[in-house]
Amino acid sequence: MKTAILLLHCPDKLGIIAELTKFITDNNGNIVYLDQYVDTVDKMFFMRIEWELDGFRIPQDKIEEYFRTLYCSRYDIVFNVYFSDVKPRMAIFVSKMSHCLYDLLARYKAGEMDVEIPCIVSNHENLRYVAEQFGIPYYVWSIAADHSNKAEVEKAEMELLERERVDFIVLARYMQIITDGMIARYPHNIINIHHSFLPAFVGAKPYDQAYKRGVKIVGATSHYVTAELDAGPIIEQDVVRISHKDTPESLALKGRDLEKIVLSRAVKKHVERKVLTFNNKTIIFS
Amino acid sequence: MKTAILLLHCPDKLGIIAELTKFITDNNGNIVYLDQYVDTVDKMFFMRIEWELDGFRIPQDKIEEYFRTLYCSRYDIVFNVYFSDVKPRMAIFVSKMSHCLYDLLARYKAGEMDVEIPCIVSNHENLRYVAEQFGIPYYVWSIAADHSNKAEVEKAEMELLERERVDFIVLARYMQIITDGMIARYPHNIINIHHSFLPAFVGAKPYDQAYKRGVKIVGATSHYVTAELDAGPIIEQDVVRISHKDTPESLALKGRDLEKIVLSRAVKKHVERKVLTFNNKTIIFS
Amino acid sequence: MKTAILLLHCPDKLGIIAELTKFITDNNGNIVYLDQYVDTVDKMFFMRIEWELDGFRIPQDKIEEYFRTLYCSRYDIVFNVYFSDVKPRMAIFVSKMSHCLYDLLARYKAGEMDVEIPCIVSNHENLRYVAEQFGIPYYVWSIAADHSNKAEVEKAEMELLERERVDFIVLARYMQIITDGMIARYPHNIINIHHSFLPAFVGAKPYDQAYKRGVKIVGATSHYVTAELDAGPIIEQDVVRISHKDTPESLALKGRDLEKIVLSRAVKKHVERKVLTFNNKTIIFS
Amino acid sequence: MKTAILLLHCPDKLGIIAELTKFITDNNGNIVYLDQYVDTVDKMFFMRIEWELDGFRIPQDKIEEYFRTLYCSRYDIVFNVYFSDVKPRMAIFVSKMSHCLYDLLARYKAGEMDVEIPCIVSNHENLRYVAEQFGIPYYVWSIAADHSNKAEVEKAEMELLERERVDFIVLARYMQIITDGMIARYPHNIINIHHSFLPAFVGAKPYDQAYKRGVKIVGATSHYVTAELDAGPIIEQDVVRISHKDTPESLALKGRDLEKIVLSRAVKKHVERKVLTFNNKTIIFS
């Protein structure tokens, strides 16, 4: 059953749910999902509403226009409309570690993730065999040690992403900083996995930092990439208990299981259009 | 700010949210909380809605009547209305272990739990000192080893509960079976803590059972008491990791922390009117 | 650095650690790992000790004999010796679901799991493509609906396992009962993943059972297969929090992540020779 | 049964376990607990060994001397000996929040914690009623807003601690910085609970910081107090999952349950002599 999904936020106002659900039901839309949340601190209203398009009076390609005209300025609404029959196109960026890549591709292959994957991008040849196992094109641009060709590489990558009409990017343990140009082109559409419980252990070698500090629990954090390093809106986190017996190496090994699970959960929520961002934080619908 | 809370469920139907929120807002009620859930398997709709009474057009003592008349038969709604200025009256039943009792009373004393506690009931004298520390009346009825006086004891307890206008009962490690008479008098208003991850290890000595089976995790479960032992609707569960090094004694000790936290979370959700029961399961609003 | 690993248990006795570590160090063995555990309930002693073979006075192929002669009858010791340069040979049995298989193979490929995988066995063709992606022979024996060919199939499987010198079997969501003959041939060497928090929800369709019971947490359990269904020694368990919003389908999806992680952790512990079994329970060394 | 407990660490060396266990068993000591750990990064050896004093050849008051003479310089050992019949004396410092204090006292009263509690110290009168409920002397020294009397107050506190022969101090949500003088007097004997998952959110108002950052999990950390704020050796940590629906207030409320459990676990480990510190980290024996 084909559905439309409306994700929106606006200043909270009396009767807004009644008004918006009325818009759907008055036009003969059968609501199959509704979740809303009021941020009582910032006085903001957030909603995800999904309804069946079959029998809906407004044609699919006019929904966005009608909704904008009828409600946007009136309620100061920021929104997006998605349709269940349009699969988002996802690019995966990797470096040398395979665990997150395998996890994403295994889910994709098993039908767990409703996306197209037109390309895998890397700065190393190492994981070409994985891409080949799954029959997905693999592109490599080496980055010079002095980063002298960084701008050039990113230009080539952006051209590829344009050509392949990529909607969002997953950094599956891609060990390079993304520059502001690419971030600006894909706002809140680049998902990273950081191998620590942010904001603890920002930056390089978080497992070494965790070992040195002697923490009893380590974590992983998936977040949208923003201009400030490891400081974007957090989508998902999880942790695992460790002990004094763990070395930096055993931490890294335990962490891998966290990283892949946390990244996949975040990607899934993003693909299902269940993530809203506001004030550098996320609202995650269930 | 005084509020009314409406907890309801009914068969799911197009436009029901719009209709019900309209009832509040049209009568000038400011909705401060709305959470709803559609059970797509059983086609049922569940809602918790809370609004400020100040300025609401329908007088407080008429809300229940108006709502019943206007909506109940039309939508086949089962509902309850609560008011934020009416504190539920809670009785605590205990036997010999103090940890759950202390936890509940410490929260009560710290203002974390919006209840009245008119009485603590026990089958033993052991915890009278705790009741006295907190200045709460403590009643003891010993139960004969052959249970010959059970009916008589429960009759006396029921009289106390009536006299004290008790709304709900918390069994804080009360090691006696509650009979059907009392359960029928307080349907879904008796909260128990079972010291296992139900449905594993139903019945007596769950930590011994867990030790014997060699599980790697133990749990605690808080549920409403129904006629079938340890089989009522589950409100809250939590677990803790154990190892082969644990003995039945160390399990019991670790379990205590779970028990008190899980029980308190359940009681809190109940007191906040955030628990709905349907088909021997709970819907827990956030 | 090549090492020997001694896994043993015996009745607890004064001075046994001193005696056994002396055996290694007096013969010039450098101990790199020692973990021991005394079960104070059953008065049993368990130990895992690992030492470098380089410079050890007793030749590798005599260690077992010497240890048996010098200590076994004296202390009533049950033991096994393993060598770090002998990789265990693991067979994987699957049916139709790919997540556990992919997870095991991705780890194997990434060098996380020190095993040989000579074969994958199935009762269906479905996952042949995964085996082919990783270049591992895939064998299919269909099992008749009436199980009439079950004995014959298992005979063929056992011949394959013999021929491939398989040391242990991993049931990676293999949806068939293993018969007593195969269990007897591989005692505590068949590892299963059950998709519930055992002993809750033994048998078929645990996620449906969990949904019906309304639990707030679901789990997965990896255990050695014994003659009694889902009742063998538990190696590893983990859980994930769910809510009333979950359907049997979403439970199954959430459960998959648990299943693969829990199974892989169990396999890893087994491969590292860190699991001892006693009285239908496991001792897991760290 | 009276026991001696030896906690030690030294550079790792071949045969050291054999040697040390031999010291106990040769002198007719029955070892009831042995746990050891080798830090392979720093090449250090850590051990906790406990044995029955009944029948042990070395008199109780000579054990420390004999052990120092026979082994310390030879193996470069740092050690402490404790006896099971000497209860550590614990002071509790509090400010205005009661949850950690109640949790500690409830356990103490239930016999879960083998300590003496000669005094509770505070900078406010607020929790005197709790101390009185449990019959424990309560001392208040107000601290001036400009901290002008801080030195004087700490002097008075130190005199009290000396007079009461306090062995270690628990800061149960004591909202004051401890000065270096007191830290130096009780090295690794002051246990604090910080209401965040350290090293995230060091310093003031961690729940506000967590809310602002939009984390999906919050934690609590119990650690020994050292001169650097919130940077001492971590004894125990735990976390709880939160969501975008949480406010700073609800975080604080959820956090309380973590704080009291994490602090109590840490205190218990300390009291059982199962914590060793090295390089600003802890080794926690099981």
Short mmCIF file of N, CA and C in Angstrom, two decimals, chain B residues 176-230:
data_model
loop_
_atom_site.label_atom_id
_atom_site.label_comp_id
_atom_site.label_asym_id
_atom_site.label_seq_id
_atom_site.Cartn_x
_atom_site.Cartn_y
_atom_site.Cartn_z
N GLN B 176 3.15 -13.61 50.13
CA GLN B 176 1.90 -14.35 50.27
C GLN B 176 1.10 -14.24 48.97
N ILE B 177 0.37 -15.28 48.67
CA ILE B 177 -0.54 -15.26 47.52
C ILE B 177 -1.75 -14.37 47.86
N ILE B 178 -2.14 -13.51 46.95
CA ILE B 178 -3.35 -12.70 47.14
C ILE B 178 -4.53 -13.51 46.61
N THR B 179 -5.60 -13.56 47.37
CA THR B 179 -6.73 -14.40 46.92
C THR B 179 -7.60 -13.66 45.91
N ASP B 180 -8.43 -14.43 45.24
CA ASP B 180 -9.23 -13.88 44.14
C ASP B 180 -10.17 -12.77 44.59
N GLY B 181 -10.62 -12.85 45.83
CA GLY B 181 -11.54 -11.83 46.33
C GLY B 181 -10.90 -10.45 46.32
N MET B 182 -9.68 -10.38 46.84
CA MET B 182 -9.01 -9.09 46.88
C MET B 182 -8.63 -8.62 45.47
N ILE B 183 -8.22 -9.55 44.63
CA ILE B 183 -7.87 -9.21 43.24
C ILE B 183 -9.09 -8.61 42.53
N ALA B 184 -10.26 -9.24 42.76
CA ALA B 184 -11.48 -8.76 42.10
C ALA B 184 -11.86 -7.37 42.60
N ARG B 185 -11.56 -7.08 43.85
CA ARG B 185 -11.89 -5.78 44.42
C ARG B 185 -10.97 -4.67 43.89
N TYR B 186 -9.73 -5.03 43.54
CA TYR B 186 -8.74 -4.05 43.04
C TYR B 186 -8.20 -4.49 41.67
N PRO B 187 -9.08 -4.54 40.67
CA PRO B 187 -8.63 -5.05 39.36
C PRO B 187 -7.58 -4.12 38.75
N HIS B 188 -6.44 -4.70 38.36
CA HIS B 188 -5.33 -3.93 37.79
C HIS B 188 -4.93 -2.76 38.70
N ASN B 189 -5.11 -3.00 39.99
CA ASN B 189 -4.68 -2.02 40.98
C ASN B 189 -3.86 -2.65 42.09
N ILE B 190 -3.38 -3.86 41.83
CA ILE B 190 -2.41 -4.48 42.74
C ILE B 190 -1.14 -4.71 41.93
N ILE B 191 -0.06 -4.09 42.36
CA ILE B 191 1.21 -4.16 41.63
C ILE B 191 2.17 -5.04 42.40
N ASN B 192 2.70 -6.06 41.74
CA ASN B 192 3.63 -6.97 42.37
C ASN B 192 5.02 -6.84 41.75
N ILE B 193 6.05 -7.20 42.52
CA ILE B 193 7.40 -7.32 41.96
C ILE B 193 7.79 -8.80 42.07
N HIS B 194 8.08 -9.39 40.91
CA HIS B 194 8.53 -10.79 40.91
C HIS B 194 10.02 -10.79 40.60
N HIS B 195 10.78 -11.53 41.37
CA HIS B 195 12.23 -11.44 41.24
C HIS B 195 12.80 -12.39 40.19
N SER B 196 12.19 -12.31 38.99
CA SER B 196 12.77 -12.98 37.82
C SER B 196 12.30 -12.26 36.58
N PHE B 197 12.93 -12.63 35.48
CA PHE B 197 12.56 -12.10 34.18
C PHE B 197 11.41 -12.96 33.65
N LEU B 198 10.18 -12.61 34.05
CA LEU B 198 9.03 -13.41 33.63
C LEU B 198 8.91 -13.42 32.10
N PRO B 199 8.45 -14.53 31.51
CA PRO B 199 7.89 -15.72 32.14
C PRO B 199 8.91 -16.76 32.57
N ALA B 200 10.19 -16.45 32.58
CA ALA B 200 11.15 -17.41 33.11
C ALA B 200 11.02 -17.44 34.64
N PHE B 201 11.12 -18.62 35.20
CA PHE B 201 11.18 -18.80 36.65
C PHE B 201 9.96 -18.25 37.39
N VAL B 202 8.80 -18.70 36.96
CA VAL B 202 7.56 -18.42 37.68
C VAL B 202 7.63 -19.10 39.05
N GLY B 203 6.92 -18.54 40.03
CA GLY B 203 6.76 -19.22 41.31
C GLY B 203 7.87 -19.00 42.29
N ALA B 204 8.11 -20.01 43.14
CA ALA B 204 9.00 -19.84 44.29
C ALA B 204 10.47 -19.88 43.92
N LYS B 205 11.27 -19.17 44.69
CA LYS B 205 12.74 -19.22 44.64
C LYS B 205 13.32 -19.04 43.22
N PRO B 206 12.96 -17.96 42.56
CA PRO B 206 13.48 -17.78 41.20
C PRO B 206 15.01 -17.67 41.12
N TYR B 207 15.67 -17.12 42.15
CA TYR B 207 17.13 -17.01 42.06
C TYR B 207 17.77 -18.40 42.13
N ASP B 208 17.19 -19.29 42.93
CA ASP B 208 17.70 -20.66 42.96
C ASP B 208 17.50 -21.33 41.60
N GLN B 209 16.34 -21.08 41.01
CA GLN B 209 16.08 -21.64 39.68
C GLN B 209 17.08 -21.09 38.65
N ALA B 210 17.35 -19.80 38.74
CA ALA B 210 18.27 -19.15 37.79
C ALA B 210 19.68 -19.72 37.95
N TYR B 211 20.08 -19.90 39.21
CA TYR B 211 21.40 -20.46 39.49
C TYR B 211 21.51 -21.86 38.90
N LYS B 212 20.48 -22.64 39.12
CA LYS B 212 20.49 -24.03 38.66
C LYS B 212 20.55 -24.09 37.13
N ARG B 213 19.82 -23.20 36.46
CA ARG B 213 19.77 -23.24 35.00
C ARG B 213 21.04 -22.66 34.38
N GLY B 214 21.79 -21.90 35.16
CA GLY B 214 23.03 -21.35 34.62
C GLY B 214 22.83 -20.21 33.64
N VAL B 215 21.82 -19.37 33.86
CA VAL B 215 21.60 -18.23 32.97
C VAL B 215 22.71 -17.19 33.16
N LYS B 216 22.91 -16.34 32.17
CA LYS B 216 23.97 -15.33 32.21
C LYS B 216 23.41 -13.94 32.54
N ILE B 217 22.10 -13.85 32.68
CA ILE B 217 21.43 -12.59 32.97
C ILE B 217 20.26 -12.93 33.88
N VAL B 218 20.03 -12.12 34.92
CA VAL B 218 18.80 -12.29 35.70
C VAL B 218 17.99 -11.01 35.62
N GLY B 219 16.69 -11.13 35.95
CA GLY B 219 15.82 -9.98 35.81
C GLY B 219 14.83 -9.84 36.94
N ALA B 220 14.04 -8.79 36.84
CA ALA B 220 12.93 -8.57 37.76
C ALA B 220 11.77 -8.03 36.94
N THR B 221 10.57 -8.34 37.38
CA THR B 221 9.37 -8.01 36.63
C THR B 221 8.31 -7.42 37.54
N SER B 222 7.79 -6.27 37.18
CA SER B 222 6.67 -5.73 37.94
C SER B 222 5.41 -5.86 37.08
N HIS B 223 4.36 -6.38 37.69
CA HIS B 223 3.14 -6.67 36.92
C HIS B 223 1.91 -6.49 37.79
N TYR B 224 0.78 -6.32 37.14
CA TYR B 224 -0.49 -6.31 37.86
C TYR B 224 -0.84 -7.74 38.25
N VAL B 225 -1.37 -7.88 39.44
CA VAL B 225 -1.74 -9.20 39.92
C VAL B 225 -3.09 -9.61 39.34
N THR B 226 -3.11 -10.79 38.76
CA THR B 226 -4.37 -11.37 38.28
C THR B 226 -4.52 -12.75 38.91
N ALA B 227 -5.62 -13.42 38.60
CA ALA B 227 -5.92 -14.68 39.27
C ALA B 227 -4.85 -15.73 39.02
N GLU B 228 -4.24 -15.70 37.84
CA GLU B 228 -3.20 -16.69 37.56
C GLU B 228 -1.85 -16.20 38.08
N LEU B 229 -1.13 -17.06 38.80
CA LEU B 229 0.12 -16.67 39.47
C LEU B 229 1.19 -16.15 38.50
N ASP B 230 1.71 -14.95 38.77
CA ASP B 230 2.82 -14.35 38.00
C ASP B 230 2.51 -14.24 36.51
#
